[in-house]
PQR file of N, CA, C, O and H, with PARSE charges and radii, in Angstrom:
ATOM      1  N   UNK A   1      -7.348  -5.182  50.295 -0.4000 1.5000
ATOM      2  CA  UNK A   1      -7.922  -4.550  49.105 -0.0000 2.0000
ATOM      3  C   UNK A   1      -7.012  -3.428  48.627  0.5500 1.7000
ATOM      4  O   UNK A   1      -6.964  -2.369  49.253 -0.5500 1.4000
ATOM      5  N   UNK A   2      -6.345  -3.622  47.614 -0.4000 1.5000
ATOM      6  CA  UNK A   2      -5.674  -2.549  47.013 -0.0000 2.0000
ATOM      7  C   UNK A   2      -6.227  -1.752  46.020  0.5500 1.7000
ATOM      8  O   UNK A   2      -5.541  -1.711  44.999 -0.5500 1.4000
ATOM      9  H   UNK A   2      -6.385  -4.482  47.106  0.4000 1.0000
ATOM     10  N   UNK A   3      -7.044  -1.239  46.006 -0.4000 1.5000
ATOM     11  CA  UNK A   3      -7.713  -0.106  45.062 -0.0000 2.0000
ATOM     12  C   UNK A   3      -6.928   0.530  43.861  0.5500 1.7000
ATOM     13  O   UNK A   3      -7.152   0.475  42.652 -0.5500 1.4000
ATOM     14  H   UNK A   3      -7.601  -1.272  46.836  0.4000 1.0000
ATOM     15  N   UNK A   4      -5.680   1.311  44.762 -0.4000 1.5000
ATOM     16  CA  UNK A   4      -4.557   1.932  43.659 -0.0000 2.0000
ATOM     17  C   UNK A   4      -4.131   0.868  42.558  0.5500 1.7000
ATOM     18  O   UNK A   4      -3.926   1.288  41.420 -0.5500 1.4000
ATOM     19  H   UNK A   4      -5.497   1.356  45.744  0.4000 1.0000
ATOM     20  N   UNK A   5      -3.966  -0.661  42.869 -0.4000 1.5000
ATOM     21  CA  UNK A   5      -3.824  -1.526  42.069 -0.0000 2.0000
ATOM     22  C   UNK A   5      -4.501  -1.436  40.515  0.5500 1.7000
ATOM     23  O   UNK A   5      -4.303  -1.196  39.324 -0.5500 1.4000
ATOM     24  H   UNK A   5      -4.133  -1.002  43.794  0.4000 1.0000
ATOM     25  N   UNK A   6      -5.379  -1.798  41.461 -0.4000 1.5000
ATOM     26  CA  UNK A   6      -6.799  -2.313  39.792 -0.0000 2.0000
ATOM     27  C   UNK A   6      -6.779  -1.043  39.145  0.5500 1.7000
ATOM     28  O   UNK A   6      -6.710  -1.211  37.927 -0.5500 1.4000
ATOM     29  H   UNK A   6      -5.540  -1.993  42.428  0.4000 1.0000
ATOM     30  N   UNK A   7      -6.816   0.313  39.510 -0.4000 1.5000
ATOM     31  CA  UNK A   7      -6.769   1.607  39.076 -0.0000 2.0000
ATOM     32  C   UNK A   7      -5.317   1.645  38.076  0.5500 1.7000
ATOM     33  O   UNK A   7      -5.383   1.972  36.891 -0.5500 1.4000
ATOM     34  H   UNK A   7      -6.873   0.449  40.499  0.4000 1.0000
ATOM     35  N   UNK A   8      -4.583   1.427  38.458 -0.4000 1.5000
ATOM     36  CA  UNK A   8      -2.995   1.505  37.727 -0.0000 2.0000
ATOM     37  C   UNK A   8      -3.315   0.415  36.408  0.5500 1.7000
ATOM     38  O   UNK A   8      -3.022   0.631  35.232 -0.5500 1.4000
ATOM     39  H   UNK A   8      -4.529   1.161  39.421  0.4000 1.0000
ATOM     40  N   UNK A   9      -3.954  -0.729  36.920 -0.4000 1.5000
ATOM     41  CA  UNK A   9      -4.088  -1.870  35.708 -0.0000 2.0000
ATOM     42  C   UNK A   9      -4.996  -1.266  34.645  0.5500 1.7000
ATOM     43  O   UNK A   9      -4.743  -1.479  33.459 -0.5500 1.4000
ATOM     44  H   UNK A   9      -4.192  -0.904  37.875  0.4000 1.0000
ATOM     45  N   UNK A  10      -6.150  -0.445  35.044 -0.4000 1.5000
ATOM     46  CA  UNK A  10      -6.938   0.142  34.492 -0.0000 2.0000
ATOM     47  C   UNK A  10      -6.253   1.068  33.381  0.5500 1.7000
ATOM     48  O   UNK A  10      -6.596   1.059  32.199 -0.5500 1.4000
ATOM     49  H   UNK A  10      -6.356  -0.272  36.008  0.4000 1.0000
ATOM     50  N   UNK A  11      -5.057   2.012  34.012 -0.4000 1.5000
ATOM     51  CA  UNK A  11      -4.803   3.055  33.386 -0.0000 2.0000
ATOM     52  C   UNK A  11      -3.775   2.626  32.659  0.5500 1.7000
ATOM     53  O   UNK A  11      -3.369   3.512  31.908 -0.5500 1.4000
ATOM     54  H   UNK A  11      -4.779   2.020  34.972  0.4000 1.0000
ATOM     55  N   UNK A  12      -2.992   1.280  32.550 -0.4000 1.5000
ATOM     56  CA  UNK A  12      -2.063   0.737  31.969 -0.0000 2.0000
ATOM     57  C   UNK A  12      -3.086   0.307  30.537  0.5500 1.7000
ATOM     58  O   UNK A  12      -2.472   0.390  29.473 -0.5500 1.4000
ATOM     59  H   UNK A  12      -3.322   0.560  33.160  0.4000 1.0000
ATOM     60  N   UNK A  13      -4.085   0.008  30.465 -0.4000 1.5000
ATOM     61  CA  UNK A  13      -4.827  -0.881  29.397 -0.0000 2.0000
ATOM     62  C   UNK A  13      -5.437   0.210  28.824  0.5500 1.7000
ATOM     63  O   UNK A  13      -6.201  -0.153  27.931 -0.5500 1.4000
ATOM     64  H   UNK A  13      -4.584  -0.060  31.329  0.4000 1.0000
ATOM     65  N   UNK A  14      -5.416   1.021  28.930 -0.4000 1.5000
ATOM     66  CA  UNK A  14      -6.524   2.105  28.387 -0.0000 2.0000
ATOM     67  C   UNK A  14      -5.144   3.111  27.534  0.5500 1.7000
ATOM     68  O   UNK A  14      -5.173   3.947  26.631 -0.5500 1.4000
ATOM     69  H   UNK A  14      -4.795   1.316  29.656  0.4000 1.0000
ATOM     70  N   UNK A  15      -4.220   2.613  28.221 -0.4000 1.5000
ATOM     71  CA  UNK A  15      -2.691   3.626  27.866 -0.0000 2.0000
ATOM     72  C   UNK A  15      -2.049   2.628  26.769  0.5500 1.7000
ATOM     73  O   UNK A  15      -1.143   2.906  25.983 -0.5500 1.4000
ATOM     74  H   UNK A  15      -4.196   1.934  28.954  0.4000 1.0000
ATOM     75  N   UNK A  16      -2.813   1.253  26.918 -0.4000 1.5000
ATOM     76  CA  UNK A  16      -2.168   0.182  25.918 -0.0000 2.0000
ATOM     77  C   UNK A  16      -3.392   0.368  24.588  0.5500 1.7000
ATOM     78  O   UNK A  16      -3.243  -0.204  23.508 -0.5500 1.4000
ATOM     79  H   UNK A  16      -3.549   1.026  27.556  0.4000 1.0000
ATOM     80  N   UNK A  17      -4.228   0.993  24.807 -0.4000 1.5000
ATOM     81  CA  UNK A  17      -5.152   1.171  23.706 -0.0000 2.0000
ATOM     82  C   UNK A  17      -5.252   2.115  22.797  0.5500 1.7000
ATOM     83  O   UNK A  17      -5.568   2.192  21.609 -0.5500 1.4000
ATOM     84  H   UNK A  17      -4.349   1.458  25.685  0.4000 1.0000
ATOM     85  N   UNK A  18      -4.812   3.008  23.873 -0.4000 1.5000
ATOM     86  CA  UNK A  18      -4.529   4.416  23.035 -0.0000 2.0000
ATOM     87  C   UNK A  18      -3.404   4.207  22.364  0.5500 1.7000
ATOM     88  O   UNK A  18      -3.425   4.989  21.414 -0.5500 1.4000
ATOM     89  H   UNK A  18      -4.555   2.946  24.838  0.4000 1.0000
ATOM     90  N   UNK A  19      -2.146   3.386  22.341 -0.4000 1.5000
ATOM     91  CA  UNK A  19      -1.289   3.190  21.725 -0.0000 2.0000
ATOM     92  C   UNK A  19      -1.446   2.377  20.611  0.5500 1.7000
ATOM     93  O   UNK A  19      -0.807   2.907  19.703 -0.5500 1.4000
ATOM     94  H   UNK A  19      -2.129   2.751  23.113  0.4000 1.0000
ATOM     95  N   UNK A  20      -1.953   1.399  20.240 -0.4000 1.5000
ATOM     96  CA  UNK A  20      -2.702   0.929  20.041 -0.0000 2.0000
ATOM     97  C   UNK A  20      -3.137   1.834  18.283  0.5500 1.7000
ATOM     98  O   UNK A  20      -2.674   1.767  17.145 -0.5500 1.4000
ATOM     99  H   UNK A  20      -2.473   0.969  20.978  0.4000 1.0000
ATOM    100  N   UNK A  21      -4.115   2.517  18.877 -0.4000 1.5000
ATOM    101  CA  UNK A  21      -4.471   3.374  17.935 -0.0000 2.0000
ATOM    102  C   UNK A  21      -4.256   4.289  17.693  0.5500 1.7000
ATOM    103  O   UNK A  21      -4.893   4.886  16.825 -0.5500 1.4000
ATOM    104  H   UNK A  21      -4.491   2.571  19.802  0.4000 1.0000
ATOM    105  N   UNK A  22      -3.232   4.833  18.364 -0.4000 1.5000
ATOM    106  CA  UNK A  22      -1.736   5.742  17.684 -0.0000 2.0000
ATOM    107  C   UNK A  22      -1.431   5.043  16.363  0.5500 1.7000
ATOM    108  O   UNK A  22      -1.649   5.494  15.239 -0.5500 1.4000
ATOM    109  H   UNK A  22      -2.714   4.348  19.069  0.4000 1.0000
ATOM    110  N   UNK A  23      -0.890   3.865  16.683 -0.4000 1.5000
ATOM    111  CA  UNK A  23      -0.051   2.716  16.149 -0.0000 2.0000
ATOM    112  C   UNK A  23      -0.544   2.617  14.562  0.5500 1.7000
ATOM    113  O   UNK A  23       0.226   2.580  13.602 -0.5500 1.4000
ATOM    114  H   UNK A  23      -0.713   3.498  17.596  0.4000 1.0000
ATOM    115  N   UNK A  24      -2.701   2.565  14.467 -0.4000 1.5000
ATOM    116  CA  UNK A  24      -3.240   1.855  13.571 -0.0000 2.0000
ATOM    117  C   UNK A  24      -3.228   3.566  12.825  0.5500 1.7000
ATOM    118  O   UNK A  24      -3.449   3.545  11.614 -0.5500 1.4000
ATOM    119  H   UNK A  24      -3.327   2.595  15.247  0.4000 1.0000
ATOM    120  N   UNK A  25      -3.038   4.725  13.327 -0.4000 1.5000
ATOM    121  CA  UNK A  25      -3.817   6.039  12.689 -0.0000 2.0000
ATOM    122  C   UNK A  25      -2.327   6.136  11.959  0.5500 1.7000
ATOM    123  O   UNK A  25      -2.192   6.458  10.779 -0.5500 1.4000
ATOM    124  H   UNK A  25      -2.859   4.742  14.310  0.4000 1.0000
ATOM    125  N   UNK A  26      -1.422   5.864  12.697 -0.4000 1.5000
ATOM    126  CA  UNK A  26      -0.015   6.800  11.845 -0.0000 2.0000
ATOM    127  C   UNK A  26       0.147   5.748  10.736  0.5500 1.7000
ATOM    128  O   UNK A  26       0.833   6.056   9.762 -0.5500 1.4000
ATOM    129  H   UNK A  26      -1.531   5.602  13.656  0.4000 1.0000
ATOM    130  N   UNK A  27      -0.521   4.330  10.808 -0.4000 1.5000
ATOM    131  CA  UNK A  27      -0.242   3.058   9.692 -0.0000 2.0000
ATOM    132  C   UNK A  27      -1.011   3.919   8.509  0.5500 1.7000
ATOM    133  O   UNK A  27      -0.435   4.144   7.444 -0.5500 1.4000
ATOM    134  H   UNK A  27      -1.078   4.080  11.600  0.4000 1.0000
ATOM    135  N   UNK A  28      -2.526   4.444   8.805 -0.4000 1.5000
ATOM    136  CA  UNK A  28      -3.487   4.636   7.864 -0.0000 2.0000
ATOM    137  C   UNK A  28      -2.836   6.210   7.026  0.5500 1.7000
ATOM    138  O   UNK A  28      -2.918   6.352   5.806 -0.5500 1.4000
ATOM    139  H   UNK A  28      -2.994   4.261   9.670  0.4000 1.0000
ATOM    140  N   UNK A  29      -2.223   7.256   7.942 -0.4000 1.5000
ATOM    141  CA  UNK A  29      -1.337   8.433   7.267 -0.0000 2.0000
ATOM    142  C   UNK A  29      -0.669   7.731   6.537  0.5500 1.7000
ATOM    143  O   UNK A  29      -0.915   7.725   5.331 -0.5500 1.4000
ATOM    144  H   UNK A  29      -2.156   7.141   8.933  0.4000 1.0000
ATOM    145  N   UNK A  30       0.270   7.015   7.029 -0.4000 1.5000
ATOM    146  CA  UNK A  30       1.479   6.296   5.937 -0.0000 2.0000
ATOM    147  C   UNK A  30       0.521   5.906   4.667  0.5500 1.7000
ATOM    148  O   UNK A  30       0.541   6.460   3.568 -0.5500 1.4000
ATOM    149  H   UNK A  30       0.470   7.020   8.009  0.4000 1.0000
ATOM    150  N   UNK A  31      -0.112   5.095   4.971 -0.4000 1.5000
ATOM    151  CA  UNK A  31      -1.005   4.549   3.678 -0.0000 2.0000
ATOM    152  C   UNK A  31      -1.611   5.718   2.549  0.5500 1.7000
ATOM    153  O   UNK A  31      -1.388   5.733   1.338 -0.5500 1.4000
ATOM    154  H   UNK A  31      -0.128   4.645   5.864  0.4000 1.0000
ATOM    155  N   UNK A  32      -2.307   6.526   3.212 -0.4000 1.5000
ATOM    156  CA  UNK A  32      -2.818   7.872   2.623 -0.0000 2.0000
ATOM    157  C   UNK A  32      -1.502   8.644   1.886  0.5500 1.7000
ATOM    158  O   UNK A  32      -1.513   8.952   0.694 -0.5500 1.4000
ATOM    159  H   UNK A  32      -2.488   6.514   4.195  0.4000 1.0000
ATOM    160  N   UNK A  33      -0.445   8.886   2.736 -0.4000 1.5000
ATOM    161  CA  UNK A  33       0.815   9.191   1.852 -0.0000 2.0000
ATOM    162  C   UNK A  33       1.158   9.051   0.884  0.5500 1.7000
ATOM    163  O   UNK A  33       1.661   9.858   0.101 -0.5500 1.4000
ATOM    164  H   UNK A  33      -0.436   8.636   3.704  0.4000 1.0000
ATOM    165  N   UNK A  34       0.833   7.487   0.737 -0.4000 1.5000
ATOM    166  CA  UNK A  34       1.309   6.768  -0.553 -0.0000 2.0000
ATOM    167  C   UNK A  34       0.528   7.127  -1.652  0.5500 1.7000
ATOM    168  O   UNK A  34       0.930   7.212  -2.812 -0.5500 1.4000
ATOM    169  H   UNK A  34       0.425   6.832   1.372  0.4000 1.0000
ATOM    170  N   UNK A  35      -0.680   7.348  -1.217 -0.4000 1.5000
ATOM    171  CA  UNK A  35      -1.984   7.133  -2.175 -0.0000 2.0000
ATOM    172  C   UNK A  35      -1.395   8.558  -2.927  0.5500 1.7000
ATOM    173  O   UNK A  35      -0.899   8.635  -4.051 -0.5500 1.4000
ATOM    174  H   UNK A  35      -1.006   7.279  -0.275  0.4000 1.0000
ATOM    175  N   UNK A  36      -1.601   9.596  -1.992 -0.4000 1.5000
ATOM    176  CA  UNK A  36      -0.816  10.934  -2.488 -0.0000 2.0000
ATOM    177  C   UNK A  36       0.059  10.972  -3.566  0.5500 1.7000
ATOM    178  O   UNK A  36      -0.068  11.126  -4.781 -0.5500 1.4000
ATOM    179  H   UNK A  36      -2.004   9.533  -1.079  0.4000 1.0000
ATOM    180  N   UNK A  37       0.987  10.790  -2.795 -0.4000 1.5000
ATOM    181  CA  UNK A  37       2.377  10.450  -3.695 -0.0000 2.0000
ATOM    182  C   UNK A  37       2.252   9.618  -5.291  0.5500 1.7000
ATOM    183  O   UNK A  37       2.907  10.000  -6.261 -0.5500 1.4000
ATOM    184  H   UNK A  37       1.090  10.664  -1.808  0.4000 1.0000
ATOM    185  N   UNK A  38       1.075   8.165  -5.349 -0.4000 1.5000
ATOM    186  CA  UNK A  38       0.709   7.775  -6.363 -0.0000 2.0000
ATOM    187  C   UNK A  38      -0.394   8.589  -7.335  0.5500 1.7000
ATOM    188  O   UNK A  38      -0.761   8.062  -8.385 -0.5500 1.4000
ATOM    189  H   UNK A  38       0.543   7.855  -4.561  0.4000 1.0000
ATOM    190  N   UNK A  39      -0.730   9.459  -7.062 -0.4000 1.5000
ATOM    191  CA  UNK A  39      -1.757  10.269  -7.461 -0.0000 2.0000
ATOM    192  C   UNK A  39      -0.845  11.678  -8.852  0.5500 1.7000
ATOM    193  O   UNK A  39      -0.880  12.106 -10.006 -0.5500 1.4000
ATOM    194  H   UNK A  39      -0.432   9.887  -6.209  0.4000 1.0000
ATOM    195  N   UNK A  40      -0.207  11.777  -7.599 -0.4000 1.5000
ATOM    196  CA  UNK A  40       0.402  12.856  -8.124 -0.0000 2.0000
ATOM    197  C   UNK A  40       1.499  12.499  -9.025  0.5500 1.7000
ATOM    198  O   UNK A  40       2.086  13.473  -9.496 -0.5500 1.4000
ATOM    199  H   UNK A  40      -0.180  11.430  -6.662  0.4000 1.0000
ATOM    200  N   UNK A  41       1.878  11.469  -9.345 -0.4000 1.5000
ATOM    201  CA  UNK A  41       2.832  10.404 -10.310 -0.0000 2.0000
ATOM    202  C   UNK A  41       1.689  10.499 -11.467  0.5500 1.7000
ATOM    203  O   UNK A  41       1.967  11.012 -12.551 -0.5500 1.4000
ATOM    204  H   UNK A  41       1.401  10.678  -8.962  0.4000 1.0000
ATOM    205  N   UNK A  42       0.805  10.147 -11.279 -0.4000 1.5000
ATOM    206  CA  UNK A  42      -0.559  10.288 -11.969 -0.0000 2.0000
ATOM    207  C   UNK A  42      -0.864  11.299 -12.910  0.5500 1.7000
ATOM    208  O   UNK A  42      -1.118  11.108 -14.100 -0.5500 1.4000
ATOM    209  H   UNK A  42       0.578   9.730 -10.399  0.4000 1.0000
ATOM    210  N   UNK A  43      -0.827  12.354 -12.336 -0.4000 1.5000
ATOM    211  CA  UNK A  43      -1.520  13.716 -12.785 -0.0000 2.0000
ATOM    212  C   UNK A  43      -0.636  14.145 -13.355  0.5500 1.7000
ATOM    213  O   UNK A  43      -0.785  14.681 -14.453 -0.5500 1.4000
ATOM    214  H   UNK A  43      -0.621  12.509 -11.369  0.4000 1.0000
ATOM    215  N   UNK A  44       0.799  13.995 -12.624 -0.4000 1.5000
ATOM    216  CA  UNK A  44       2.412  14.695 -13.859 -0.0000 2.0000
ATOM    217  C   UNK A  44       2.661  13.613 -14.857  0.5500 1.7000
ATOM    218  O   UNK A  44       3.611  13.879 -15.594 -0.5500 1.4000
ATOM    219  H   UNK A  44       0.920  13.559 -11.733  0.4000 1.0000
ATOM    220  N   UNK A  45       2.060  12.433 -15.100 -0.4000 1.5000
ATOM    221  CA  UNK A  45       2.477  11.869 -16.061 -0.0000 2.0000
ATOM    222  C   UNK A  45       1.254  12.497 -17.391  0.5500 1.7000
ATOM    223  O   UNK A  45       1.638  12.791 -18.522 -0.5500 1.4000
ATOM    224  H   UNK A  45       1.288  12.218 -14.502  0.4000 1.0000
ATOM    225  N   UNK A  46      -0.365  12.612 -16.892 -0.4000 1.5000
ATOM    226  CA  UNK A  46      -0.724  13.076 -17.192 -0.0000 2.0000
ATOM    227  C   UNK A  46      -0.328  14.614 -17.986  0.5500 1.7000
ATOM    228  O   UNK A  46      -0.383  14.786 -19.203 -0.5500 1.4000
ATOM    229  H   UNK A  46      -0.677  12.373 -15.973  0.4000 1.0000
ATOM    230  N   UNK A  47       0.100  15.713 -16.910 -0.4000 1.5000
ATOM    231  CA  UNK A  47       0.418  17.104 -17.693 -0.0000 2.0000
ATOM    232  C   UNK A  47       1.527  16.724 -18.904  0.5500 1.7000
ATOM    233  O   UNK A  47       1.642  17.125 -20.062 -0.5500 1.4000
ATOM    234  H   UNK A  47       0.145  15.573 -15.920  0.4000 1.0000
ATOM    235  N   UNK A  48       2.146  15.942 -18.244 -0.4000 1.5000
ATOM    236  CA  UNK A  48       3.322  15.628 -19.526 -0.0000 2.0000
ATOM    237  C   UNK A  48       3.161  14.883 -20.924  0.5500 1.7000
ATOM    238  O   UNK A  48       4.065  15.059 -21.741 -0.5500 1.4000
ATOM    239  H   UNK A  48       2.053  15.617 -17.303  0.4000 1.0000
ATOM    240  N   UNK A  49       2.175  14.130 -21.245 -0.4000 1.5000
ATOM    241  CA  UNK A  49       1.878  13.698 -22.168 -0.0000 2.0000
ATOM    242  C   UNK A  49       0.949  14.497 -22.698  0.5500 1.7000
ATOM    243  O   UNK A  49       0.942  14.453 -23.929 -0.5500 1.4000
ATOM    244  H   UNK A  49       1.440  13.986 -20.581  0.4000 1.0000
ATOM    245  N   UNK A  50       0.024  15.339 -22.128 -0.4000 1.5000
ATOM    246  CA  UNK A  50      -0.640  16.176 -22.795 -0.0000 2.0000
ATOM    247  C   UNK A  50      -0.047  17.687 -23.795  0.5500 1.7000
ATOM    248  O   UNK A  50      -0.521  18.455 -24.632 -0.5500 1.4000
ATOM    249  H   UNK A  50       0.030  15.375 -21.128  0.4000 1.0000
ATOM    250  N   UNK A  51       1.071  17.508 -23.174 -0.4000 1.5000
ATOM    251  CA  UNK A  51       1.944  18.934 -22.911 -0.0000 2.0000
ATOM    252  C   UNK A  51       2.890  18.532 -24.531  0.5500 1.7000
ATOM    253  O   UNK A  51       3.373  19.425 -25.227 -0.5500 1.4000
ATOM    254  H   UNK A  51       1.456  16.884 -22.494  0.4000 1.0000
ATOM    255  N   UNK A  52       2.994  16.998 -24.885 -0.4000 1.5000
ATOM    256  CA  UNK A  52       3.623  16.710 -25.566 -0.0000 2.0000
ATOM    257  C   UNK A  52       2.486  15.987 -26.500  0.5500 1.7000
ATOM    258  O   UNK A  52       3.030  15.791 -27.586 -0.5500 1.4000
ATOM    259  H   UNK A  52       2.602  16.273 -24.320  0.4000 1.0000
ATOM    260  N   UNK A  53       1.417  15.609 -26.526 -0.4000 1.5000
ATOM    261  CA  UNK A  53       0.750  16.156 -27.446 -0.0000 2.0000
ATOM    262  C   UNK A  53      -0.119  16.899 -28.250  0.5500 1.7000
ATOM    263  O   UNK A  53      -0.742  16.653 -29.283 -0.5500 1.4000
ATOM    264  H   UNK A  53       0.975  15.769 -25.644  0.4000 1.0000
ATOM    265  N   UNK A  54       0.029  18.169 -27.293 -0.4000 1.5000
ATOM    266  CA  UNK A  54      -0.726  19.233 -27.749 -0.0000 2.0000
ATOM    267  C   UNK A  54      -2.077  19.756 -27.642  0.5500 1.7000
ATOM    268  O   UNK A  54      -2.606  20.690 -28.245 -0.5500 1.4000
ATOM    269  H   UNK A  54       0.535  18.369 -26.454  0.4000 1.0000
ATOM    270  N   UNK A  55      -2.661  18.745 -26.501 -0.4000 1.5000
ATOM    271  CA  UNK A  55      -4.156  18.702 -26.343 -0.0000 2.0000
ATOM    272  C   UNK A  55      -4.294  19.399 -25.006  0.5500 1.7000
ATOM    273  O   UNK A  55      -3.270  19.570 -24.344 -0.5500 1.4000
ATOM    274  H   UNK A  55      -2.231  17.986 -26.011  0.4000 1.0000
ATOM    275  N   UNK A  56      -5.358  19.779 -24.587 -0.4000 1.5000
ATOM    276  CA  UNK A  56      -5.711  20.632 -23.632 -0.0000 2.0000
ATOM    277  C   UNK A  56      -5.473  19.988 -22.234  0.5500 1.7000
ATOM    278  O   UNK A  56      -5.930  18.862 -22.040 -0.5500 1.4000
ATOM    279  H   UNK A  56      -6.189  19.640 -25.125  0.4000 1.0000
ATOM    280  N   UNK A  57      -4.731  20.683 -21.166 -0.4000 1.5000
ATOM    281  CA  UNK A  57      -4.440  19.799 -19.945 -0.0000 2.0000
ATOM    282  C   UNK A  57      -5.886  19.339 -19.026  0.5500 1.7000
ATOM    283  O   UNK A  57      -6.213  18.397 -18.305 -0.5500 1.4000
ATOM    284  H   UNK A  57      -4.360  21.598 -21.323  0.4000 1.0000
ATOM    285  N   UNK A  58      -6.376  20.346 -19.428 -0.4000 1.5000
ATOM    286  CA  UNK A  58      -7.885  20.254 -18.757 -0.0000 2.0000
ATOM    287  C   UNK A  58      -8.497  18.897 -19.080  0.5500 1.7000
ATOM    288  O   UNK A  58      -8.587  17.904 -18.359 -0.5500 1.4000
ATOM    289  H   UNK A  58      -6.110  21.111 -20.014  0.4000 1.0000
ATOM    290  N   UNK A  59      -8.977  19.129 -20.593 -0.4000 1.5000
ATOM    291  CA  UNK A  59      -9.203  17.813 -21.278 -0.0000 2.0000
ATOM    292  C   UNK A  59      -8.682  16.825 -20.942  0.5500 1.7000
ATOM    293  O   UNK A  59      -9.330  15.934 -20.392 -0.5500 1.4000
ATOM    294  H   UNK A  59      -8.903  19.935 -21.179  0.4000 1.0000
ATOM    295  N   UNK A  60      -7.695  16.748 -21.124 -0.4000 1.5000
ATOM    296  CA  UNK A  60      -6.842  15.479 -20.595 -0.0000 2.0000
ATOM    297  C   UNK A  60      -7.454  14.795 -19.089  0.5500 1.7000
ATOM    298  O   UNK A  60      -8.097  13.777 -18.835 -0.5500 1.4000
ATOM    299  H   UNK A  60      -7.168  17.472 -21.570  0.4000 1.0000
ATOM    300  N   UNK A  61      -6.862  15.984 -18.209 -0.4000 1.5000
ATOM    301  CA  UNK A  61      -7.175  15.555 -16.862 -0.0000 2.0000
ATOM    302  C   UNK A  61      -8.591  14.761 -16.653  0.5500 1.7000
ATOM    303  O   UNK A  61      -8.673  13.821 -15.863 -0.5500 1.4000
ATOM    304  H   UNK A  61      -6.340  16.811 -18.416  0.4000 1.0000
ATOM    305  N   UNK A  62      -9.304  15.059 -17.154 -0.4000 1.5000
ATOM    306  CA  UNK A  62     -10.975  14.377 -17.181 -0.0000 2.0000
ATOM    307  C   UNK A  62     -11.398  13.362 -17.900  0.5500 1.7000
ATOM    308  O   UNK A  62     -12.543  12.992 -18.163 -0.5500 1.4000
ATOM    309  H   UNK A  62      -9.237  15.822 -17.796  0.4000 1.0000
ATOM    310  N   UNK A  63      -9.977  12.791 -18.303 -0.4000 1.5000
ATOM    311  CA  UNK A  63     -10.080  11.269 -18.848 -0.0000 2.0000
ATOM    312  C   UNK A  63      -9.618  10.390 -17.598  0.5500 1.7000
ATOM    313  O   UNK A  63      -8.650  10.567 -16.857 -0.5500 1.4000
ATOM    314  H   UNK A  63      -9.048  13.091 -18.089  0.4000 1.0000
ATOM    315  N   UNK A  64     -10.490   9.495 -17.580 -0.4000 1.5000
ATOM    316  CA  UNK A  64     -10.173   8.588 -16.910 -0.0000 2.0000
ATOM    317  C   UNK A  64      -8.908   8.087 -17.006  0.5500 1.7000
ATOM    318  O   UNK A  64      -8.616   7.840 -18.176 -0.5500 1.4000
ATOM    319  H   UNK A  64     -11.276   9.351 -18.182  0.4000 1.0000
ATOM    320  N   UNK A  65      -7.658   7.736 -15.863 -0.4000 1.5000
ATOM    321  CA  UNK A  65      -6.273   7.414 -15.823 -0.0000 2.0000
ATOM    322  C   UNK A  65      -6.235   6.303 -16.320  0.5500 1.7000
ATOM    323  O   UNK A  65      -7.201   5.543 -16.258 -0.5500 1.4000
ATOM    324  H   UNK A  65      -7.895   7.938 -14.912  0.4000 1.0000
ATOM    325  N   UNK A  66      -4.686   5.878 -17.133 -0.4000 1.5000
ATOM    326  CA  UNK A  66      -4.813   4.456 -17.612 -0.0000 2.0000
ATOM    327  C   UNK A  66      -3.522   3.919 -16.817  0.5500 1.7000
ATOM    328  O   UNK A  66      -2.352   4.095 -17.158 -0.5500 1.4000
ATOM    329  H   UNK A  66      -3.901   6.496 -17.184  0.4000 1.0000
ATOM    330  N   UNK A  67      -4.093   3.066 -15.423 -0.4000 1.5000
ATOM    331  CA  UNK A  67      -3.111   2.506 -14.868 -0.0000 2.0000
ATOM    332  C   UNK A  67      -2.539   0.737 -14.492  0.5500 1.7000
ATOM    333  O   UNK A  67      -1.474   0.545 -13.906 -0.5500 1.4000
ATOM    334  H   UNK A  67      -5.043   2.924 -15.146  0.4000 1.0000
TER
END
C-alpha cells in the first residue's frame, strides 16, 4: 500500500485543475481586454464626431452606438 502515491496523484490533478483555470481566467481577461479596447474605439470615435459637429459630447454619448 503506497499511500504517498495516490496522495501525489491527488495533488498532481487538483494542480492540473488549477491550471486549468488559470488557463480559462487569463483567456476571459484577454477577452475583456478586447471588449475594453473596442469600447473605447467607440467612445473616441464618438467625442470626435461630436467635436466636429458641434453638438454636445454628453448628448452624443447617450445615443445609442452605431456599430
Amino acid at each position: 500500500m503506497n499511500h504517498l502515491g495516490s496522495s501525489q496523484r491527488r495533488t498532481t490533478s487538483v494542480m492540473t485543475a488549477e491550471q486549468h483555470e488559470l488557463e480559462r481566467c487569463k483567456q476571459e481577461i484577454e477577452r475583456l481586454k478586447q471588449l475594453v479596447v473596442r469600447l473605447s474605439e467607440i467612445a473616441l470615435r464618438q467625442v470626435a464626431e461630436s467635436a466636429r459637429s458641434g453638438r454636445n459630447v454628453r448628448e452624443r454619448l447617450s445615443e445609442q452606438p452605431k456599430i
